[in-house]
C-alpha cells in the first residue's frame, strides 16, 4: 500500500520541527488543488500519512512548510523579510504503490530534502 509521509528537522537547534504548518497540494500543470493542511507533532512528524492507499495517485505534488513562522515563534533573530519563510517542495510520485517519504531539514538560513524511507 503506497503512502506519502513527511517530517521536519530543525537543524539550527538540533531538534524536531514541532508545530510547523504543512500544506499539501496536487498539481496539474500550473493549477494547484489543496488536499490537506496539517501541523507537525512534538516529533516533527504528522500523526498520519498525508496520503495513502487509493488517495495516493501518480502525479506531481507540492508541500509547503511554514518554517519562517516556526522560527519566529521560537524567537529566532532573523531579519524581515525572512530569508527562509515558506519552503515549497515540488516532487513527483511515479509509483503509487510505494512509500514516498519527503523530509525537510531546515534552519532560518537554509534547507534541504531527499527521498527518505
Tab-separated table of N, CA, C and O in Angstrom, residues 41-79:
chain	number	residue	atom	x	y	z
A	41	UNK	N	3.747	17.217	14.781
A	41	UNK	CA	3.620	16.917	16.209
A	41	UNK	C	4.943	17.187	16.948
A	41	UNK	O	5.883	17.732	16.365
A	42	UNK	N	5.032	16.768	18.201
A	42	UNK	CA	6.213	17.023	19.027
A	42	UNK	C	7.481	16.409	18.450
A	42	UNK	O	8.584	16.842	18.751
A	43	UNK	N	7.329	15.385	17.596
A	43	UNK	CA	8.470	14.710	16.984
A	43	UNK	C	8.755	15.235	15.577
A	43	UNK	O	9.553	14.656	14.845
A	44	UNK	N	8.077	16.331	15.179
A	44	UNK	CA	8.280	16.900	13.848
A	44	UNK	C	7.615	16.104	12.739
A	44	UNK	O	7.883	16.340	11.562
A	45	UNK	N	6.769	15.171	13.115
A	45	UNK	CA	6.098	14.312	12.137
A	45	UNK	C	4.599	14.600	12.117
A	45	UNK	O	4.071	15.232	13.015
A	46	UNK	N	3.938	14.071	11.111
A	46	UNK	CA	2.480	14.147	11.046
A	46	UNK	C	1.929	12.906	11.741
A	46	UNK	O	2.547	11.849	11.717
A	47	UNK	N	0.782	13.031	12.350
A	47	UNK	CA	0.208	11.914	13.098
A	47	UNK	C	-0.258	10.768	12.202
A	47	UNK	O	-0.414	9.645	12.676
A	48	UNK	N	-0.466	11.046	10.938
A	48	UNK	CA	-0.898	10.026	9.975
A	48	UNK	C	-0.278	10.363	8.626
A	48	UNK	O	0.148	11.496	8.394
A	49	UNK	N	-0.210	9.390	7.714
A	49	UNK	CA	0.290	9.708	6.380
A	49	UNK	C	-0.515	10.846	5.745
A	49	UNK	O	-1.715	10.988	5.993
A	50	UNK	N	0.152	11.637	4.932
A	50	UNK	CA	-0.539	12.715	4.222
A	50	UNK	C	-1.500	12.141	3.188
A	50	UNK	O	-2.598	12.652	2.995
A	51	UNK	N	-1.066	11.104	2.518
A	51	UNK	CA	-1.911	10.365	1.567
A	51	UNK	C	-1.567	8.891	1.702
A	51	UNK	O	-0.411	8.550	1.977
A	52	UNK	N	-2.554	8.035	1.491
A	52	UNK	CA	-2.290	6.602	1.486
A	52	UNK	C	-3.382	5.874	0.719
A	52	UNK	O	-4.443	6.425	0.456
A	53	UNK	N	-3.074	4.644	0.376
A	53	UNK	CA	-3.982	3.750	-0.334
A	53	UNK	C	-4.477	4.414	-1.627
A	53	UNK	O	-3.673	4.979	-2.371
A	54	UNK	N	-5.783	4.381	-1.862
A	54	UNK	CA	-6.322	4.906	-3.126
A	54	UNK	C	-6.225	6.421	-3.242
A	54	UNK	O	-6.324	6.974	-4.343
A	55	UNK	N	-5.975	7.128	-2.137
A	55	UNK	CA	-5.826	8.588	-2.198
A	55	UNK	C	-4.486	8.992	-2.798
A	55	UNK	O	-4.331	10.114	-3.276
A	56	UNK	N	-3.514	8.083	-2.779
A	56	UNK	CA	-2.197	8.361	-3.369
A	56	UNK	C	-2.201	7.895	-4.811
A	56	UNK	O	-2.339	6.701	-5.093
A	57	UNK	N	-2.077	8.834	-5.722
A	57	UNK	CA	-2.034	8.522	-7.149
A	57	UNK	C	-0.766	9.107	-7.745
A	57	UNK	O	-0.201	10.065	-7.221
A	58	UNK	N	-0.323	8.514	-8.838
A	58	UNK	CA	0.852	9.034	-9.529
A	58	UNK	C	0.565	10.451	-10.000
A	58	UNK	O	-0.559	10.769	-10.394
A	59	UNK	N	1.569	11.296	-9.924
A	59	UNK	CA	1.415	12.680	-10.367
A	59	UNK	C	2.387	13.596	-9.658
A	59	UNK	O	3.315	13.145	-8.982
A	60	UNK	N	2.156	14.886	-9.829
A	60	UNK	CA	3.015	15.892	-9.216
A	60	UNK	C	2.312	16.505	-8.012
A	60	UNK	O	1.094	16.741	-8.044
A	61	UNK	N	3.112	16.777	-6.981
A	61	UNK	CA	2.603	17.307	-5.727
A	61	UNK	C	3.479	18.452	-5.252
A	61	UNK	O	4.607	18.631	-5.720
A	62	UNK	N	2.954	19.183	-4.287
A	62	UNK	CA	3.698	20.278	-3.674
A	62	UNK	C	3.430	20.259	-2.169
A	62	UNK	O	2.284	20.163	-1.742
A	63	UNK	N	4.497	20.338	-1.392
A	63	UNK	CA	4.406	20.530	0.046
A	63	UNK	C	4.888	21.938	0.360
A	63	UNK	O	5.914	22.372	-0.170
A	64	UNK	N	4.154	22.643	1.199
A	64	UNK	CA	4.539	23.982	1.634
A	64	UNK	C	4.701	23.938	3.151
A	64	UNK	O	3.740	23.686	3.877
A	65	UNK	N	5.929	24.164	3.601
A	65	UNK	CA	6.258	24.158	5.021
A	65	UNK	C	6.388	25.604	5.502
A	65	UNK	O	7.172	26.379	4.940
A	66	UNK	N	5.671	25.967	6.541
A	66	UNK	CA	5.704	27.332	7.074
A	66	UNK	C	6.824	27.448	8.113
A	66	UNK	O	6.586	27.654	9.301
A	67	UNK	N	8.048	27.341	7.632
A	67	UNK	CA	9.224	27.322	8.500
A	67	UNK	C	9.510	28.690	9.114
A	67	UNK	O	9.950	28.778	10.259
A	68	UNK	N	9.294	29.755	8.373
A	68	UNK	CA	9.570	31.092	8.889
A	68	UNK	C	8.747	31.407	10.122
A	68	UNK	O	9.265	31.962	11.107
A	69	UNK	N	7.481	31.051	10.105
A	69	UNK	CA	6.617	31.285	11.264
A	69	UNK	C	7.089	30.461	12.458
A	69	UNK	O	7.035	30.917	13.604
A	70	UNK	N	7.573	29.252	12.195
A	70	UNK	CA	8.098	28.392	13.258
A	70	UNK	C	9.297	29.056	13.940
A	70	UNK	O	9.349	29.149	15.169
A	71	UNK	N	10.267	29.522	13.144
A	71	UNK	CA	11.457	30.137	13.734
A	71	UNK	C	11.127	31.458	14.419
A	71	UNK	O	11.700	31.782	15.458
A	72	UNK	N	10.190	32.209	13.875
A	72	UNK	CA	9.763	33.455	14.523
A	72	UNK	C	9.136	33.160	15.887
A	72	UNK	O	9.408	33.873	16.865
A	73	UNK	N	8.328	32.110	15.965
A	73	UNK	CA	7.696	31.747	17.236
A	73	UNK	C	8.726	31.317	18.277
A	73	UNK	O	8.505	31.479	19.474
A	74	UNK	N	9.858	30.779	17.812
A	74	UNK	CA	10.931	30.396	18.724
A	74	UNK	C	11.746	31.602	19.183
A	74	UNK	O	12.590	31.478	20.065
A	75	UNK	N	11.531	32.751	18.544
A	75	UNK	CA	12.287	33.948	18.892
A	75	UNK	C	13.612	34.067	18.162
A	75	UNK	O	14.502	34.791	18.613
A	76	UNK	N	13.754	33.352	17.051
A	76	UNK	CA	14.991	33.427	16.274
A	76	UNK	C	15.218	34.859	15.790
A	76	UNK	O	14.274	35.534	15.372
A	77	UNK	N	16.439	35.292	15.854
A	77	UNK	CA	16.802	36.638	15.426
A	77	UNK	C	17.038	36.624	13.915
A	77	UNK	O	18.156	36.397	13.455
A	78	UNK	N	15.960	36.826	13.167
A	78	UNK	CA	16.053	36.834	11.703
A	78	UNK	C	15.466	38.138	11.181
A	78	UNK	O	14.522	38.680	11.756
A	79	UNK	N	16.046	38.663	10.107
A	79	UNK	CA	15.540	39.928	9.553
A	79	UNK	C	14.220	39.736	8.821
A	79	UNK	O	13.839	38.625	8.475
